[in-house]
Amino acid sequence: MIGYHFAFPGEFLNCYDCIPICMEGVSFFLAALLLHGIEKYYDIIGNWGHPFHTCSAQKGSMGMSLDDIFKLDAIITPTAPCDSTCASYPFFTLKKKYPLIIVDLPFYQGEKGYKYYAEQLKLSLIELGKIIGQDPDFNKMKEAIEIENQVSKLRLELFELIKAIPSPIENMFNPVSAGTSIFISGSSENVDFYKEMLDITKKRYNNKEHYGGEEKIRSIWPYMVTFFDISLCEWLDRELGMSILFDIFNYNFSEPIDTKSDLDTMFYDMAKRGMGWPMIKQSTDFYYPFLEDCVRMAKDFSADCFIYTQSLACKQFGSMPQLLREVLMDEVGIPMLTIDFDVGDARMTSLKTFKEKLSMFVQTLL
Ligand code: SF4
């Protein structure tokens, strides 16, 4: 069983006979799916002494591993997207004695950076094989990557339809597609999911239908939705008429990975995909590309507003909301609402508070 940070695309682990466990996926999706959330595990790791203001994406699985809910043979993580990640992972080696492989992810987006990261990916995967006593089967990995190439194509098609007014996709697509990218990437089930979503979306598009009621407001969430309670997505569709066109886990599009040339070319493209991965690109790059992307997306998708959810843990992004608010007003003439929260912990900003803030904000727009 291999634990991995979501910043490491899961399909790359298909070169081994292993069960990949996404540490952040476990935390956030159990927070979303379990009736009483996973606050218990945040408290376990908090009581152990880990700082409360780090990311609940890691704190959940840290607490669960202290409670011996799962045991891992090794963990692999890039040095991204944030300090919170880099400072949290050594816990697993210090306390649980899991071997930890760290893949050094550079800041520089360009040929030099991609070459360096490609080398890092290859070396790290080989090192992982030594720890678990297996030789890497890069042909098997290639098959999984080819499946994800198909998914990328379908996702691009889907996003063209989301530009339509009303948007033909439901808000719940956002957390669910984040889940499929994390838990079933590289599998034929992920292709099936996107094909089915595309079919549903095309039907609605052709009939100019919206899901759940009238679309009154089109919003973009450039960071995250509330994983501690994803019913907010449904409430926004049905009660407020607010579409979440997409959130951070959906608007990153990568070029297909070249699997037909040699292994070095494949790793180079894998590095490009890895460095352009959701949250990685935004959090490791400088602010200008993020601001430019937001302005372009606001125009391309006819957004009426942005909803910026500022997580307690994402300190690298703490100075961003004000800049983004100004640039969206200056360049596109649309407002932005900022809500401070903890993505996985319902106790910081409750669902009730979210609904109140969003309802008040919507009144200023209609
Ligand atoms: S960028 Fe924010 S949400 Fe993402 S892993 Fe880091 S602290 Fe958590």
GROMACS .gro file of C-alpha atoms and ligand atoms in nm:
model
  374
    1MET     CA    1   0.000   0.000   0.000
    2ILE     CA    2   0.157   0.323  -0.119
    3GLY     CA    3   0.051   0.657   0.024
    4TYR     CA    4   0.091   0.950  -0.213
    5HIS     CA    5   0.026   1.321  -0.213
    6PHE     CA    6  -0.241   1.422  -0.464
    7ALA     CA    7   0.023   1.642  -0.631
    8PHE     CA    8   0.170   1.318  -0.767
    9PRO     CA    9  -0.071   1.204  -1.043
   10GLY     CA   10  -0.196   0.865  -0.922
   11GLU     CA   11  -0.173   0.692  -1.262
   12PHE     CA   12   0.210   0.718  -1.243
   13LEU     CA   13   0.201   0.454  -0.967
   14ASN     CA   14   0.058   0.200  -1.208
   15CYS     CA   15   0.415   0.088  -1.281
   16TYR     CA   16   0.389  -0.115  -0.959
   17ASP     CA   17   0.162  -0.384  -0.829
   18CYS     CA   18   0.032  -0.172  -0.545
   19ILE     CA   19  -0.273  -0.007  -0.393
   20PRO     CA   20  -0.221   0.370  -0.413
   21ILE     CA   21  -0.377   0.565  -0.126
   22CYS     CA   22  -0.408   0.939  -0.175
   23MET     CA   23  -0.347   1.090   0.168
   24GLU     CA   24  -0.539   1.410   0.093
   25GLY     CA   25  -0.814   1.219  -0.088
   26VAL     CA   26  -0.873   1.003   0.218
   27SER     CA   27  -0.906   1.310   0.441
   28PHE     CA   28  -1.125   1.523   0.218
   29PHE     CA   29  -1.352   1.255   0.076
   30LEU     CA   30  -1.419   1.093   0.410
   31ALA     CA   31  -1.491   1.444   0.542
   32ALA     CA   32  -1.742   1.476   0.257
   33LEU     CA   33  -1.894   1.130   0.277
   34LEU     CA   34  -1.912   1.044   0.647
   35LEU     CA   35  -2.220   1.176   0.822
   36HIS     CA   36  -2.024   1.318   1.116
   37GLY     CA   37  -1.713   1.412   0.917
   38ILE     CA   38  -1.361   1.336   1.036
   39GLU     CA   39  -1.314   1.610   1.297
   40LYS     CA   40  -1.231   1.335   1.547
   41TYR     CA   41  -0.905   1.270   1.357
   42TYR     CA   42  -0.815   1.638   1.338
   43ASP     CA   43  -0.843   1.640   1.717
   44ILE     CA   44  -0.631   1.324   1.754
   45ILE     CA   45  -0.343   1.475   1.557
   46GLY     CA   46  -0.398   1.815   1.722
   47ASN     CA   47  -0.374   1.661   2.067
   48TRP     CA   48  -0.057   1.482   1.958
   49GLY     CA   49   0.092   1.828   1.901
   50HIS     CA   50   0.062   1.898   1.529
   51PRO     CA   51  -0.024   2.267   1.462
   52PHE     CA   52  -0.398   2.321   1.410
   53HIS     CA   53  -0.341   2.573   1.129
   54THR     CA   54  -0.186   2.323   0.887
   55CYS     CA   55  -0.387   2.159   0.610
   56SER     CA   56  -0.682   1.938   0.702
   57ALA     CA   57  -0.603   1.741   0.383
   58GLN     CA   58  -0.304   1.591   0.564
   59LYS     CA   59  -0.424   1.624   0.922
   60GLY     CA   60  -0.707   1.375   0.862
   61SER     CA   61  -0.483   1.093   0.741
   62MET     CA   62  -0.223   1.180   1.005
   63GLY     CA   63  -0.486   1.137   1.277
   64MET     CA   64  -0.610   0.815   1.117
   65SER     CA   65  -0.261   0.669   1.102
   66LEU     CA   66  -0.208   0.756   1.472
   67ASP     CA   67  -0.529   0.563   1.533
   68ASP     CA   68  -0.381   0.275   1.325
   69ILE     CA   69  -0.670   0.279   1.079
   70PHE     CA   70  -0.431   0.215   0.792
   71LYS     CA   71  -0.072   0.110   0.750
   72LEU     CA   72   0.146   0.193   0.454
   73ASP     CA   73   0.456   0.036   0.296
   74ALA     CA   74   0.591   0.368   0.169
   75ILE     CA   75   0.487   0.724   0.088
   76ILE     CA   76   0.578   0.937  -0.211
   77THR     CA   77   0.523   1.314  -0.222
   78PRO     CA   78   0.650   1.607  -0.428
   79THR     CA   79   0.778   1.920  -0.253
   80ALA     CA   80   0.454   2.094  -0.350
   81PRO     CA   81   0.214   2.267  -0.341
   82CYS     CA   82   0.280   2.436  -0.007
   83ASP     CA   83   0.481   2.462   0.312
   84SER     CA   84   0.198   2.295   0.498
   85THR     CA   85   0.250   1.980   0.290
   86CYS     CA   86   0.629   1.984   0.321
   87ALA     CA   87   0.612   2.034   0.697
   88SER     CA   88   0.348   1.767   0.755
   89TYR     CA   89   0.482   1.464   0.567
   90PRO     CA   90   0.795   1.400   0.780
   91PHE     CA   91   0.550   1.306   1.058
   92PHE     CA   92   0.485   0.976   0.881
   93THR     CA   93   0.852   0.882   0.895
   94LEU     CA   94   0.923   1.016   1.242
   95LYS     CA   95   0.617   0.871   1.412
   96LYS     CA   96   0.505   0.583   1.190
   97LYS     CA   97   0.844   0.484   1.039
   98TYR     CA   98   0.701   0.473   0.686
   99PRO     CA   99   0.974   0.519   0.424
  100LEU     CA  100   0.921   0.863   0.268
  101ILE     CA  101   1.029   0.946  -0.087
  102ILE     CA  102   1.040   1.316  -0.165
  103VAL     CA  103   1.026   1.427  -0.528
  104ASP     CA  104   1.183   1.769  -0.569
  105LEU     CA  105   0.944   1.986  -0.770
  106PRO     CA  106   1.102   2.308  -0.905
  107PHE     CA  107   0.932   2.647  -0.926
  108TYR     CA  108   1.044   2.718  -1.279
  109GLN     CA  109   0.778   2.638  -1.540
  110GLY     CA  110   0.974   2.586  -1.861
  111GLU     CA  111   1.202   2.339  -2.035
  112LYS     CA  112   1.474   2.348  -1.769
  113GLY     CA  113   1.219   2.288  -1.491
  114TYR     CA  114   1.039   2.009  -1.679
  115LYS     CA  115   1.368   1.828  -1.753
  116TYR     CA  116   1.469   1.847  -1.388
  117TYR     CA  117   1.132   1.725  -1.264
  118ALA     CA  118   1.122   1.444  -1.525
  119GLU     CA  119   1.452   1.316  -1.384
  120GLN     CA  120   1.318   1.350  -1.029
  121LEU     CA  121   1.004   1.152  -1.118
  122LYS     CA  122   1.204   0.870  -1.272
  123LEU     CA  123   1.457   0.849  -0.987
  124SER     CA  124   1.181   0.859  -0.724
  125LEU     CA  125   0.979   0.583  -0.888
  126ILE     CA  126   1.290   0.365  -0.911
  127GLU     CA  127   1.367   0.435  -0.544
  128LEU     CA  128   1.010   0.340  -0.453
  129GLY     CA  129   1.056   0.009  -0.636
  130LYS     CA  130   1.367  -0.068  -0.430
  131ILE     CA  131   1.175  -0.008  -0.107
  132ILE     CA  132   0.881  -0.232  -0.201
  133GLY     CA  133   1.098  -0.493  -0.376
  134GLN     CA  134   0.955  -0.457  -0.727
  135ASP     CA  135   1.093  -0.360  -1.067
  136PRO     CA  136   0.900  -0.078  -1.237
  137ASP     CA  137   0.685  -0.185  -1.530
  138PHE     CA  138   0.676   0.135  -1.737
  139ASN     CA  139   0.458  -0.031  -2.002
  140LYS     CA  140   0.182  -0.074  -1.747
  141MET     CA  141   0.222   0.291  -1.646
  142LYS     CA  142   0.203   0.387  -2.014
  143GLU     CA  143  -0.136   0.215  -2.048
  144ALA     CA  144  -0.272   0.409  -1.748
  145ILE     CA  145  -0.136   0.736  -1.891
  146GLU     CA  146  -0.303   0.665  -2.227
  147ILE     CA  147  -0.633   0.625  -2.045
  148GLU     CA  148  -0.584   0.963  -1.876
  149ASN     CA  149  -0.502   1.115  -2.218
  150GLN     CA  150  -0.852   1.007  -2.326
  151VAL     CA  151  -0.999   1.160  -2.009
  152SER     CA  152  -0.826   1.494  -2.082
  153LYS     CA  153  -0.983   1.501  -2.429
  154LEU     CA  154  -1.330   1.435  -2.289
  155ARG     CA  155  -1.282   1.698  -2.018
  156LEU     CA  156  -1.188   1.960  -2.280
  157GLU     CA  157  -1.507   1.883  -2.471
  158LEU     CA  158  -1.710   1.909  -2.153
  159PHE     CA  159  -1.562   2.249  -2.069
  160GLU     CA  160  -1.660   2.388  -2.408
  161LEU     CA  161  -2.023   2.306  -2.318
  162ILE     CA  162  -1.992   2.473  -1.976
  163LYS     CA  163  -1.937   2.803  -2.159
  164ALA     CA  164  -2.304   2.791  -2.264
  165ILE     CA  165  -2.571   2.992  -2.081
  166PRO     CA  166  -2.727   2.827  -1.888
  167SER     CA  167  -2.442   2.598  -1.792
  168PRO     CA  168  -2.548   2.240  -1.861
  169ILE     CA  169  -2.352   2.088  -1.573
  170GLU     CA  170  -2.446   2.045  -1.208
  171ASN     CA  171  -2.237   2.190  -0.926
  172MET     CA  172  -2.183   1.847  -0.777
  173PHE     CA  173  -1.969   1.759  -1.078
  174ASN     CA  174  -1.686   1.959  -0.918
  175PRO     CA  175  -1.620   1.751  -0.605
  176VAL     CA  176  -1.712   1.426  -0.779
  177SER     CA  177  -1.470   1.480  -1.068
  178ALA     CA  178  -1.198   1.575  -0.816
  179GLY     CA  179  -1.273   1.238  -0.655
  180THR     CA  180  -1.245   1.045  -0.981
  181SER     CA  181  -0.914   1.218  -1.067
  182ILE     CA  182  -0.778   1.106  -0.734
  183PHE     CA  183  -0.926   0.762  -0.682
  184ILE     CA  184  -0.975   0.611  -1.028
  185SER     CA  185  -0.725   0.793  -1.250
  186GLY     CA  186  -0.569   0.563  -1.507
  187SER     CA  187  -0.867   0.325  -1.500
  188SER     CA  188  -1.133   0.265  -1.765
  189GLU     CA  189  -1.397   0.365  -1.505
  190ASN     CA  190  -1.269   0.723  -1.521
  191VAL     CA  191  -1.323   0.728  -1.899
  192ASP     CA  192  -1.674   0.584  -1.848
  193PHE     CA  193  -1.752   0.855  -1.593
  194TYR     CA  194  -1.652   1.134  -1.831
  195LYS     CA  195  -1.834   0.976  -2.126
  196GLU     CA  196  -2.152   0.956  -1.923
  197MET     CA  197  -2.115   1.314  -1.795
  198LEU     CA  198  -2.058   1.432  -2.150
  199ASP     CA  199  -2.374   1.253  -2.270
  200ILE     CA  200  -2.587   1.407  -1.995
  201THR     CA  201  -2.433   1.749  -2.052
  202LYS     CA  202  -2.484   1.738  -2.430
  203LYS     CA  203  -2.853   1.653  -2.384
  204ARG     CA  204  -2.901   1.948  -2.147
  205TYR     CA  205  -2.701   2.175  -2.378
  206ASN     CA  206  -2.916   2.083  -2.680
  207ASN     CA  207  -3.235   2.149  -2.480
  208LYS     CA  208  -3.090   2.468  -2.321
  209GLU     CA  209  -3.161   2.308  -1.983
  210HIS     CA  210  -3.001   2.381  -1.651
  211TYR     CA  211  -2.978   2.139  -1.361
  212GLY     CA  212  -3.192   2.198  -1.050
  213GLY     CA  213  -3.377   2.513  -1.155
  214GLU     CA  214  -3.310   2.847  -1.321
  215GLU     CA  215  -2.947   2.960  -1.350
  216LYS     CA  216  -2.942   3.311  -1.205
  217ILE     CA  217  -2.573   3.357  -1.129
  218ARG     CA  218  -2.262   3.202  -1.280
  219SER     CA  219  -1.974   3.175  -1.036
  220ILE     CA  220  -1.616   3.055  -1.057
  221TRP     CA  221  -1.449   2.920  -0.744
  222PRO     CA  222  -1.078   2.959  -0.818
  223TYR     CA  223  -0.985   2.759  -0.509
  224MET     CA  224  -1.190   2.491  -0.335
  225VAL     CA  225  -1.546   2.396  -0.250
  226THR     CA  226  -1.651   2.289   0.100
  227PHE     CA  227  -1.537   1.930   0.131
  228PHE     CA  228  -1.664   1.918   0.489
  229ASP     CA  229  -2.014   1.934   0.339
  230ILE     CA  230  -2.057   1.909  -0.035
  231SER     CA  231  -2.436   1.940  -0.007
  232LEU     CA  232  -2.365   2.312  -0.048
  233CYS     CA  233  -2.322   2.243  -0.421
  234GLU     CA  234  -2.674   2.105  -0.448
  235TRP     CA  235  -2.820   2.385  -0.234
  236LEU     CA  236  -2.662   2.647  -0.461
  237ASP     CA  237  -2.811   2.485  -0.770
  238ARG     CA  238  -3.157   2.435  -0.624
  239GLU     CA  239  -3.210   2.723  -0.380
  240LEU     CA  240  -2.990   3.007  -0.495
  241GLY     CA  241  -2.969   2.943  -0.870
  242MET     CA  242  -2.592   2.981  -0.851
  243SER     CA  243  -2.379   2.769  -1.084
  244ILE     CA  244  -2.029   2.674  -0.978
  245LEU     CA  245  -1.883   2.659  -1.328
  246PHE     CA  246  -1.567   2.500  -1.191
  247ASP     CA  247  -1.330   2.497  -0.895
  248ILE     CA  248  -0.955   2.456  -0.870
  249PHE     CA  249  -0.956   2.081  -0.926
  250ASN     CA  250  -1.113   2.113  -1.268
  251TYR     CA  251  -0.973   2.397  -1.472
  252ASN     CA  252  -0.622   2.268  -1.535
  253PHE     CA  253  -0.581   2.126  -1.880
  254SER     CA  254  -0.266   1.945  -1.981
  255GLU     CA  255  -0.142   1.842  -2.320
  256PRO     CA  256  -0.163   1.467  -2.387
  257ILE     CA  257   0.148   1.278  -2.273
  258ASP     CA  258   0.347   1.140  -2.565
  259THR     CA  259   0.359   0.765  -2.499
  260LYS     CA  260   0.473   0.665  -2.849
  261SER     CA  261   0.827   0.806  -2.845
  262ASP     CA  262   1.097   0.705  -2.597
  263LEU     CA  263   1.081   0.683  -2.218
  264ASP     CA  264   1.257   1.018  -2.166
  265THR     CA  265   0.995   1.198  -2.377
  266MET     CA  266   0.720   1.032  -2.177
  267PHE     CA  267   0.877   1.140  -1.846
  268TYR     CA  268   0.925   1.494  -1.980
  269ASP     CA  269   0.552   1.517  -2.058
  270MET     CA  270   0.469   1.355  -1.724
  271ALA     CA  271   0.670   1.632  -1.557
  272LYS     CA  272   0.474   1.894  -1.749
  273ARG     CA  273   0.147   1.734  -1.641
  274GLY     CA  274   0.265   1.707  -1.281
  275MET     CA  275   0.375   2.071  -1.266
  276GLY     CA  276   0.050   2.188  -1.423
  277TRP     CA  277  -0.161   1.976  -1.186
  278PRO     CA  278  -0.450   2.141  -0.999
  279MET     CA  279  -0.336   2.348  -0.702
  280ILE     CA  280   0.029   2.275  -0.788
  281LYS     CA  281   0.047   2.524  -1.073
  282GLN     CA  282  -0.142   2.795  -0.883
  283SER     CA  283   0.047   2.749  -0.558
  284THR     CA  284   0.401   2.708  -0.687
  285ASP     CA  285   0.395   2.959  -0.971
  286PHE     CA  286   0.409   3.337  -0.935
  287TYR     CA  287   0.080   3.525  -0.905
  288TYR     CA  288   0.067   3.678  -1.252
  289PRO     CA  289  -0.026   3.358  -1.445
  290PHE     CA  290  -0.299   3.287  -1.188
  291LEU     CA  291  -0.443   3.638  -1.220
  292GLU     CA  292  -0.427   3.622  -1.600
  293ASP     CA  293  -0.595   3.279  -1.601
  294CYS     CA  294  -0.875   3.409  -1.379
  295VAL     CA  295  -0.943   3.711  -1.602
  296ARG     CA  296  -0.943   3.491  -1.913
  297MET     CA  297  -1.172   3.233  -1.753
  298ALA     CA  298  -1.412   3.499  -1.628
  299LYS     CA  299  -1.448   3.629  -1.985
  300ASP     CA  300  -1.454   3.290  -2.163
  301PHE     CA  301  -1.715   3.143  -1.929
  302SER     CA  302  -1.926   3.462  -1.885
  303ALA     CA  303  -1.888   3.454  -1.506
  304ASP     CA  304  -2.096   3.696  -1.297
  305CYS     CA  305  -1.871   3.666  -0.993
  306PHE     CA  306  -1.591   3.477  -0.820
  307ILE     CA  307  -1.620   3.307  -0.483
  308TYR     CA  308  -1.279   3.285  -0.321
  309THR     CA  309  -1.255   3.033  -0.040
  310GLN     CA  310  -0.944   3.112   0.161
  311SER     CA  311  -0.832   2.810   0.355
  312LEU     CA  312  -0.671   2.861   0.691
  313ALA     CA  313  -0.382   2.637   0.581
  314CYS     CA  314  -0.302   2.786   0.238
  315LYS     CA  315  -0.076   3.059   0.368
  316GLN     CA  316   0.105   3.090   0.037
  317PHE     CA  317  -0.222   3.225  -0.103
  318GLY     CA  318  -0.313   3.455   0.184
  319SER     CA  319  -0.225   3.775  -0.001
  320MET     CA  320  -0.403   3.673  -0.320
  321PRO     CA  321  -0.771   3.759  -0.257
  322GLN     CA  322  -0.728   4.136  -0.254
  323LEU     CA  323  -0.519   4.133  -0.574
  324LEU     CA  324  -0.768   3.906  -0.747
  325ARG     CA  325  -1.065   4.115  -0.632
  326GLU     CA  326  -0.906   4.429  -0.780
  327VAL     CA  327  -0.806   4.269  -1.107
  328LEU     CA  328  -1.150   4.111  -1.162
  329MET     CA  329  -1.323   4.445  -1.102
  330ASP     CA  330  -1.077   4.642  -1.317
  331GLU     CA  331  -1.056   4.400  -1.608
  332VAL     CA  332  -1.395   4.229  -1.614
  333GLY     CA  333  -1.617   4.445  -1.391
  334ILE     CA  334  -1.730   4.156  -1.171
  335PRO     CA  335  -1.716   4.126  -0.789
  336MET     CA  336  -1.560   3.861  -0.571
  337LEU     CA  337  -1.671   3.729  -0.233
  338THR     CA  338  -1.403   3.593  -0.001
  339ILE     CA  339  -1.491   3.338   0.265
  340ASP     CA  340  -1.232   3.217   0.517
  341PHE     CA  341  -1.274   2.851   0.604
  342ASP     CA  342  -1.115   2.516   0.669
  343VAL     CA  343  -1.180   2.285   0.373
  344GLY     CA  344  -1.232   1.971   0.577
  345ASP     CA  345  -1.327   2.094   0.924
  346ALA     CA  346  -1.689   2.207   0.961
  347ARG     CA  347  -1.618   2.383   1.290
  348MET     CA  348  -1.431   2.683   1.151
  349THR     CA  349  -1.689   2.826   0.911
  350SER     CA  350  -2.010   2.627   0.926
  351LEU     CA  351  -2.236   2.540   0.637
  352LYS     CA  352  -2.495   2.776   0.787
  353THR     CA  353  -2.248   3.067   0.777
  354PHE     CA  354  -2.154   2.981   0.418
  355LYS     CA  355  -2.519   2.987   0.316
  356GLU     CA  356  -2.581   3.320   0.492
  357LYS     CA  357  -2.277   3.487   0.332
  358LEU     CA  358  -2.362   3.356  -0.014
  359SER     CA  359  -2.729   3.456   0.018
  360MET     CA  360  -2.635   3.812   0.118
  361PHE     CA  361  -2.379   3.837  -0.162
  362VAL     CA  362  -2.630   3.716  -0.421
  363GLN     CA  363  -2.874   3.992  -0.317
  364THR     CA  364  -2.612   4.249  -0.419
  365LEU     CA  365  -2.590   4.092  -0.765
  366LEU     CA  366  -2.955   4.046  -0.863
  367SF4     S1  367  -0.231   2.437  -0.104
  367SF4    FE1  368  -0.373   2.460   0.068
  367SF4     S2  369  -0.534   2.301   0.039
  367SF4    FE2  370  -0.360   2.251  -0.097
  367SF4     S3  371  -0.240   2.104   0.023
  367SF4    FE3  372  -0.153   2.309   0.062
  367SF4     S4  373  -0.255   2.391   0.245
  367SF4    FE4  374  -0.374   2.212   0.170
   0.00000   0.00000   0.00000
